[in-house]
PDB file of C-alpha atoms in Angstrom:
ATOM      1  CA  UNK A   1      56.065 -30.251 -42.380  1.00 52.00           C
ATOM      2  CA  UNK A   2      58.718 -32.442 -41.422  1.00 66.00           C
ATOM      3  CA  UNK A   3      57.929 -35.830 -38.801  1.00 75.00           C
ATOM      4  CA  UNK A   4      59.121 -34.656 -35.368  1.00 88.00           C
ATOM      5  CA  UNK A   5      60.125 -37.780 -33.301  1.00 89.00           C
ATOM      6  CA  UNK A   6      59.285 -37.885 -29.240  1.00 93.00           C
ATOM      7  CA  UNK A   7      61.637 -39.864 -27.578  1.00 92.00           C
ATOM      8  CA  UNK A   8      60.874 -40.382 -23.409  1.00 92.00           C
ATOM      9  CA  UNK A   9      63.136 -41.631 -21.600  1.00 92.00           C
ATOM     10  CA  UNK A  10      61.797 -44.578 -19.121  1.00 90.00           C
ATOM     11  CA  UNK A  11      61.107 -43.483 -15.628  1.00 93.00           C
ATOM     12  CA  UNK A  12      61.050 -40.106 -14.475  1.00 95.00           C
ATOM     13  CA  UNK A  13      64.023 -38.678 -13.318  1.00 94.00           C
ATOM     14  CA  UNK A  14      65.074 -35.686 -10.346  1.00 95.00           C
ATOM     15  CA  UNK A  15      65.510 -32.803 -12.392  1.00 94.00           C
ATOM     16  CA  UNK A  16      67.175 -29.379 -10.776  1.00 95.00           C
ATOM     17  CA  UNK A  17      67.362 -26.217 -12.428  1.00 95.00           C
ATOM     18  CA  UNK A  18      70.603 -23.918 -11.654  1.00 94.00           C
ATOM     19  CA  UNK A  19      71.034 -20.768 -12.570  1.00 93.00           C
ATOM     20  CA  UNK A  20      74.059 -19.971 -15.267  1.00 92.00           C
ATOM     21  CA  UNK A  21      75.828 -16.649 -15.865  1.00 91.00           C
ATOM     22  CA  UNK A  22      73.919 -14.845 -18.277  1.00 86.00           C
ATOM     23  CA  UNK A  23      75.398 -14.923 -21.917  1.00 85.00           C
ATOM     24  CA  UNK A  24      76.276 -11.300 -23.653  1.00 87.00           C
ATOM     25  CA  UNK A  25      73.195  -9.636 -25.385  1.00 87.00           C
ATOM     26  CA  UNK A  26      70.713 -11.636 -23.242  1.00 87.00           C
ATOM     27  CA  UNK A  27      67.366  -9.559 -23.455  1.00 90.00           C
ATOM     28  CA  UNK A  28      66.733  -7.906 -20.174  1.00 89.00           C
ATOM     29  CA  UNK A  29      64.191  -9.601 -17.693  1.00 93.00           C
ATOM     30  CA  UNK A  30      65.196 -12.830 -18.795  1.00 94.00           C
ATOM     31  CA  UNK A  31      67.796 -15.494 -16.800  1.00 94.00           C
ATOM     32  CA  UNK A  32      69.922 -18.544 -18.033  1.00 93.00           C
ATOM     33  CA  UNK A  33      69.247 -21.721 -16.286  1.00 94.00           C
ATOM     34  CA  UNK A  34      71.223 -25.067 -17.117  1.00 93.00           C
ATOM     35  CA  UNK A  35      68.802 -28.511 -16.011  1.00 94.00           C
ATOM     36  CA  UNK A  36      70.918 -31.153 -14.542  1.00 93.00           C
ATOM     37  CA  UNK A  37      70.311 -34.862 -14.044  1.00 92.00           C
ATOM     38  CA  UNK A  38      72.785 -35.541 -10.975  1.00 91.00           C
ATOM     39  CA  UNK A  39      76.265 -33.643 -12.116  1.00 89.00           C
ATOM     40  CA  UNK A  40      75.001 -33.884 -16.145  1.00 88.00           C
ATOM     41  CA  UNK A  41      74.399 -30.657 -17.910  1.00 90.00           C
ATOM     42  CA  UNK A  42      71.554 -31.799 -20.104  1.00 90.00           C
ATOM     43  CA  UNK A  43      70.307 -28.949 -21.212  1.00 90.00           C
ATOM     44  CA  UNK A  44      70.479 -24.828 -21.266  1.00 89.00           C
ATOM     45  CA  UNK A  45      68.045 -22.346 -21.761  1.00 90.00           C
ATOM     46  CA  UNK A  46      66.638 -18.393 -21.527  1.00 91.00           C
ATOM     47  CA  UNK A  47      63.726 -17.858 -20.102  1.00 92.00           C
ATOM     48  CA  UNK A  48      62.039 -14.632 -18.512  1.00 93.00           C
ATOM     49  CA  UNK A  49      62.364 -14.116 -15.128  1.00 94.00           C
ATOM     50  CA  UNK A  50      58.889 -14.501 -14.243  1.00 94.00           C
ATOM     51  CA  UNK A  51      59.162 -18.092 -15.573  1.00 92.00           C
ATOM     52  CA  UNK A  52      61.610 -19.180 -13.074  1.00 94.00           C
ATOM     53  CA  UNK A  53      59.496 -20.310  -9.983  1.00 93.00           C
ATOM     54  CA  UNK A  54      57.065 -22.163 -12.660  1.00 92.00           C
ATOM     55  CA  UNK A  55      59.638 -23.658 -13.637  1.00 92.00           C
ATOM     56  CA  UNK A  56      61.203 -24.759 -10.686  1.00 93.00           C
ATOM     57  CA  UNK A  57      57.930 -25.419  -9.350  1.00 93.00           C
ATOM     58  CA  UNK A  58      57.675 -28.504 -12.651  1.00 93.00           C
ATOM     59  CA  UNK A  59      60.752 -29.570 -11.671  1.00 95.00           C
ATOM     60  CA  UNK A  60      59.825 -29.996  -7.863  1.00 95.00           C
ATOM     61  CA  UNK A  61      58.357 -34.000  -8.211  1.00 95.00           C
ATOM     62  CA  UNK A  62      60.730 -36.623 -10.904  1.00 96.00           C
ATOM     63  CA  UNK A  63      59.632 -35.537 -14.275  1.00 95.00           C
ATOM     64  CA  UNK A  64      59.731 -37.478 -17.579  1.00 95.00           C
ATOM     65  CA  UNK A  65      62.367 -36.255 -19.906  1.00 94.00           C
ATOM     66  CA  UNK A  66      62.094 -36.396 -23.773  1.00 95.00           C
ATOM     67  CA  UNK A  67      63.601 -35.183 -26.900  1.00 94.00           C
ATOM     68  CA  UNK A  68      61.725 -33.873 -29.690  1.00 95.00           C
ATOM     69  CA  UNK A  69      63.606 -34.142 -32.923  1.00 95.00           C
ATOM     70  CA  UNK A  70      63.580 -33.820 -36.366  1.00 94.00           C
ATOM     71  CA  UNK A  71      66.491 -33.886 -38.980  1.00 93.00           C
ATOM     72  CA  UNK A  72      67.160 -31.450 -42.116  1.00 93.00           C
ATOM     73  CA  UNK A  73      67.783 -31.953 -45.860  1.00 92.00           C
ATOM     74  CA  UNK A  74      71.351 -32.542 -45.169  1.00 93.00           C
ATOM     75  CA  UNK A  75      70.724 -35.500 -41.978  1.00 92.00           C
ATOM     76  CA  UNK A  76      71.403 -33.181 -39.217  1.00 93.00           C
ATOM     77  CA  UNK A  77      69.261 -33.827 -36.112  1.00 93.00           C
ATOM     78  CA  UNK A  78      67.439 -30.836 -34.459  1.00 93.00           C
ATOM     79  CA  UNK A  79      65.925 -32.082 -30.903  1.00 94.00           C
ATOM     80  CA  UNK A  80      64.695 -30.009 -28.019  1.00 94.00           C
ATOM     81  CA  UNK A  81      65.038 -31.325 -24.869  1.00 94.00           C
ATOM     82  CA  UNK A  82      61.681 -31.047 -23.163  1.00 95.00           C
ATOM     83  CA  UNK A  83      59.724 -31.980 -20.119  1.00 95.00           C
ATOM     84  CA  UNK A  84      56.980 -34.283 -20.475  1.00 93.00           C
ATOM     85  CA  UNK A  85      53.619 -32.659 -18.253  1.00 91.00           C
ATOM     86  CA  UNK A  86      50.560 -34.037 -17.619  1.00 86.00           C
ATOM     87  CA  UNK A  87      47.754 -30.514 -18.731  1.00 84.00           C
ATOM     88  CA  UNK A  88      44.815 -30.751 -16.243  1.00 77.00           C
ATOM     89  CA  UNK A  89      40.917 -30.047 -17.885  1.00 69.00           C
ATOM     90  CA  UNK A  90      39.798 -26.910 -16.318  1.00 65.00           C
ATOM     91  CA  UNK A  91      36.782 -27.688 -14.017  1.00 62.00           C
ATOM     92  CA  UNK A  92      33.732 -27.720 -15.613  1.00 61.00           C
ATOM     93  CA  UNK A  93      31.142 -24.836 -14.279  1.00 60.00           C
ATOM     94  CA  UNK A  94      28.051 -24.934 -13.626  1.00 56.00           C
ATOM     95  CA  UNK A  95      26.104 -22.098 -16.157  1.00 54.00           C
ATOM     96  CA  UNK A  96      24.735 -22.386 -19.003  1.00 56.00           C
ATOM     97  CA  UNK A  97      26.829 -23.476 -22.166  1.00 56.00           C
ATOM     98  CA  UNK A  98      27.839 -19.998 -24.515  1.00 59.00           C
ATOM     99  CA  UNK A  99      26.901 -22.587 -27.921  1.00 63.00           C
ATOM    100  CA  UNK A 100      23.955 -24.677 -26.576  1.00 60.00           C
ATOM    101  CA  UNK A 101      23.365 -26.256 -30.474  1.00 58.00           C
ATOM    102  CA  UNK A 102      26.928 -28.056 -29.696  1.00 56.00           C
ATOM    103  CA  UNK A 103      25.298 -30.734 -27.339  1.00 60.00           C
ATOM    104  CA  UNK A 104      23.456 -31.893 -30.320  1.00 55.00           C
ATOM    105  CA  UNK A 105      26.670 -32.274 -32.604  1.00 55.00           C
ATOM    106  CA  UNK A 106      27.705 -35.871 -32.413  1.00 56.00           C
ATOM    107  CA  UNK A 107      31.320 -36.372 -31.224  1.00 52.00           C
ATOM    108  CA  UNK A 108      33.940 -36.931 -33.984  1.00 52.00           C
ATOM    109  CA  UNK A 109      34.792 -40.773 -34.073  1.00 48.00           C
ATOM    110  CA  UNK A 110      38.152 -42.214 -32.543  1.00 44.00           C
ATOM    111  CA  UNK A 111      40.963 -44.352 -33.342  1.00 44.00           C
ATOM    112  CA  UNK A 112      40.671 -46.793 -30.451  1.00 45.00           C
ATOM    113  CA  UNK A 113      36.882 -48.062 -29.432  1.00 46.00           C
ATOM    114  CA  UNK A 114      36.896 -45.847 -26.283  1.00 50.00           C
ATOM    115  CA  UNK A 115      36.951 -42.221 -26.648  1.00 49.00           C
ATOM    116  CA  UNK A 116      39.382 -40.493 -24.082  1.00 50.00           C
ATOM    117  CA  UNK A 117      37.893 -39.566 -20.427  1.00 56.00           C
ATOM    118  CA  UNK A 118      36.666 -36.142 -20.609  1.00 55.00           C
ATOM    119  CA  UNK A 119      37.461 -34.937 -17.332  1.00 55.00           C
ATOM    120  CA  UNK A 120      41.250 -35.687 -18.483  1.00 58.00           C
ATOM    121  CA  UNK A 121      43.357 -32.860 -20.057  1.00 66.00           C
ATOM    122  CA  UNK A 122      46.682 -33.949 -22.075  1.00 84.00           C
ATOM    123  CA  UNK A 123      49.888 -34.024 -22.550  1.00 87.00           C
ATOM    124  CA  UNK A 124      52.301 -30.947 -23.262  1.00 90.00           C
ATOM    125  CA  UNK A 125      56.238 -30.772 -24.011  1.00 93.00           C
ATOM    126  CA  UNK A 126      57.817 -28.239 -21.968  1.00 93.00           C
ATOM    127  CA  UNK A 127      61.143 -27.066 -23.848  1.00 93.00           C
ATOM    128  CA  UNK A 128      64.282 -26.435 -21.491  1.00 94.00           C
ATOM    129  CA  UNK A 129      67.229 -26.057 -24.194  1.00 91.00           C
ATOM    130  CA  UNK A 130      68.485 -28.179 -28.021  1.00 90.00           C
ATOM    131  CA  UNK A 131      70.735 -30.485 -28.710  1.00 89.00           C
ATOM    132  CA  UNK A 132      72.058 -31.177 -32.140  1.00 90.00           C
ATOM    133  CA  UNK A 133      73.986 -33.865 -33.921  1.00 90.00           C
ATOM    134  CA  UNK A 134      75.570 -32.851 -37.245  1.00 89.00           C
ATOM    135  CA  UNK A 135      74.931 -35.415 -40.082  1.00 91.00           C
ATOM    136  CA  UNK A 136      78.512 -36.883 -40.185  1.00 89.00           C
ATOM    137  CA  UNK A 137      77.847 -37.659 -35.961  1.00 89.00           C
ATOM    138  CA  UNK A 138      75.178 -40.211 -36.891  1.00 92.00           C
ATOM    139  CA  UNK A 139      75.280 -44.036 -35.319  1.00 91.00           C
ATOM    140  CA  UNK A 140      72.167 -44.907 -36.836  1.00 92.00           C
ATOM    141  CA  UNK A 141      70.100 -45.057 -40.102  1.00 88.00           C
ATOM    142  CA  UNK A 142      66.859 -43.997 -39.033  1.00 91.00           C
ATOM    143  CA  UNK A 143      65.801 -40.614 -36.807  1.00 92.00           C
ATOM    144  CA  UNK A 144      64.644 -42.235 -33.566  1.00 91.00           C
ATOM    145  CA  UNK A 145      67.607 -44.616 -33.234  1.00 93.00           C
ATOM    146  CA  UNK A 146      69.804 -41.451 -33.238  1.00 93.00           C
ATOM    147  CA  UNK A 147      67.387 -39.543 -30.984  1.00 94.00           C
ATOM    148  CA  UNK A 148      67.179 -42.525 -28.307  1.00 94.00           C
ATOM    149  CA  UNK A 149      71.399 -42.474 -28.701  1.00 93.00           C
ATOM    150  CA  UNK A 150      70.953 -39.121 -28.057  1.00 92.00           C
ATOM    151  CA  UNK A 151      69.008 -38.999 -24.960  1.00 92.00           C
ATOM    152  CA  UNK A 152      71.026 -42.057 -23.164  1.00 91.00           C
ATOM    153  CA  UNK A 153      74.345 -39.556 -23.848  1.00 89.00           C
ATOM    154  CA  UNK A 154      72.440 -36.621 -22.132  1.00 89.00           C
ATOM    155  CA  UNK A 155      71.914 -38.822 -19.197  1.00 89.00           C
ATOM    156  CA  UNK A 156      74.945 -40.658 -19.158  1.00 87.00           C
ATOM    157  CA  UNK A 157      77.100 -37.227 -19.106  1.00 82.00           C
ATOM    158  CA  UNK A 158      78.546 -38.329 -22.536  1.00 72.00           C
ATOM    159  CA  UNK A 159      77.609 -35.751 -24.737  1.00 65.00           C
ATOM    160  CA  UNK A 160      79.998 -32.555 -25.617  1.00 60.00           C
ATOM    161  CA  UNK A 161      79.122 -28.865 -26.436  1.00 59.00           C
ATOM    162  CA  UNK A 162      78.442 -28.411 -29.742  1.00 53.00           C
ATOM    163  CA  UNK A 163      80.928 -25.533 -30.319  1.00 48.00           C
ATOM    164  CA  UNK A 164      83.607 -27.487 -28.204  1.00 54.00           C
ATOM    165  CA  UNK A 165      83.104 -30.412 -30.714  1.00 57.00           C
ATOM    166  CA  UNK A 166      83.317 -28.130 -33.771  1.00 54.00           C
ATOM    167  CA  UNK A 167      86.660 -26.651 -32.295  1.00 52.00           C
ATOM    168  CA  UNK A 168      87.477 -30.274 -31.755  1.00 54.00           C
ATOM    169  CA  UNK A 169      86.711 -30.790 -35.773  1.00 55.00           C
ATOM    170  CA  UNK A 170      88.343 -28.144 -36.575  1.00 56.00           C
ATOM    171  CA  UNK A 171      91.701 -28.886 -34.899  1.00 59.00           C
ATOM    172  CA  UNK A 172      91.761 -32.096 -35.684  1.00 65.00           C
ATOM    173  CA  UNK A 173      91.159 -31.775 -39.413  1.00 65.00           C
ATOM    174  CA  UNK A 174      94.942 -29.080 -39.309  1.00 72.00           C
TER     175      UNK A 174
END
């Protein structure tokens, strides 16, 4: 399995989710949203139609944006663009545990000298749409310089669709 880098970005941003005109051959029940940053298209997705007020309802406080990448064979960069959100430990209840042997089983040892809280859940990535950056588009020579590049483009409205940019390529190269 390839490294995936996670790349945040530094404070949480305002996040609204619009909804697009559905694309040809969409599957039925579902509904195209594009997630904007002020006037920036960051990203573009499908999701089913009972996803939408979830969604929206995620996107209701600043949330922390990332991308998730990793890069092929050939140097191209993959990278989802994802929502950073915080998973919540479901409350504990009160019977009798299903495995009672378990309390016995010492807990596995940790990195750091304090073991996480355990009333704390974790951390998920929420995906919203990809972005990719062809292997001849590269500024940097390793993966999370490029990803970081990435990410500030996203935000800073700088970065172009990729079948605009191949149509770009392609005229260009006549």
């Amino acid at each position: 399995m390839e490294p995936v880098i996670v790349v945040t970005h530094a404070r949480p941003l305002r996040l609204e989710a619009r909804q697009l005109e559905q694309p040809q051959g969409s599957p039925p029940e579902t509904v195209a949203l594009g997630y904007y940053v002020g006037d920036h298209l960051i990203a573009r997705g499908i999701v089913a139609a009972s996803a939408v007020g979830t969604l929206r309802s995620l996107l209701s406080d600043p949330v922390t944006l990332a991308l998730a990448a990793d890069e092929d064979d050939e140097g191209n960069i993959d990278a989802r663009v994802c929502i950073v959100v915080q998973l919540e430990r479901p409350p504990a209840e009160d019977a009798e545990p299903a495995e009672p042997w378990r309390e016995s089983v010492p807990s596995p040892p940790f990195e750091s000298s304090d073991p996480p809280p355990p009333d704390q859940g974790g951390l998920a990535l929420v995906p919203l749409g990809e972005v990719v950056r062809s292997a001849r588009n590269r500024t940097h020579e390793h993966l999370a310089g490029d990803v970081r590049d990435m990410l500030s483009n996203l935000l800073d409205g700088r970065a172009r669709d990729a079948v605009q940019r191949a149509i770009d390529d392609l005229l260009s190269s006549i």
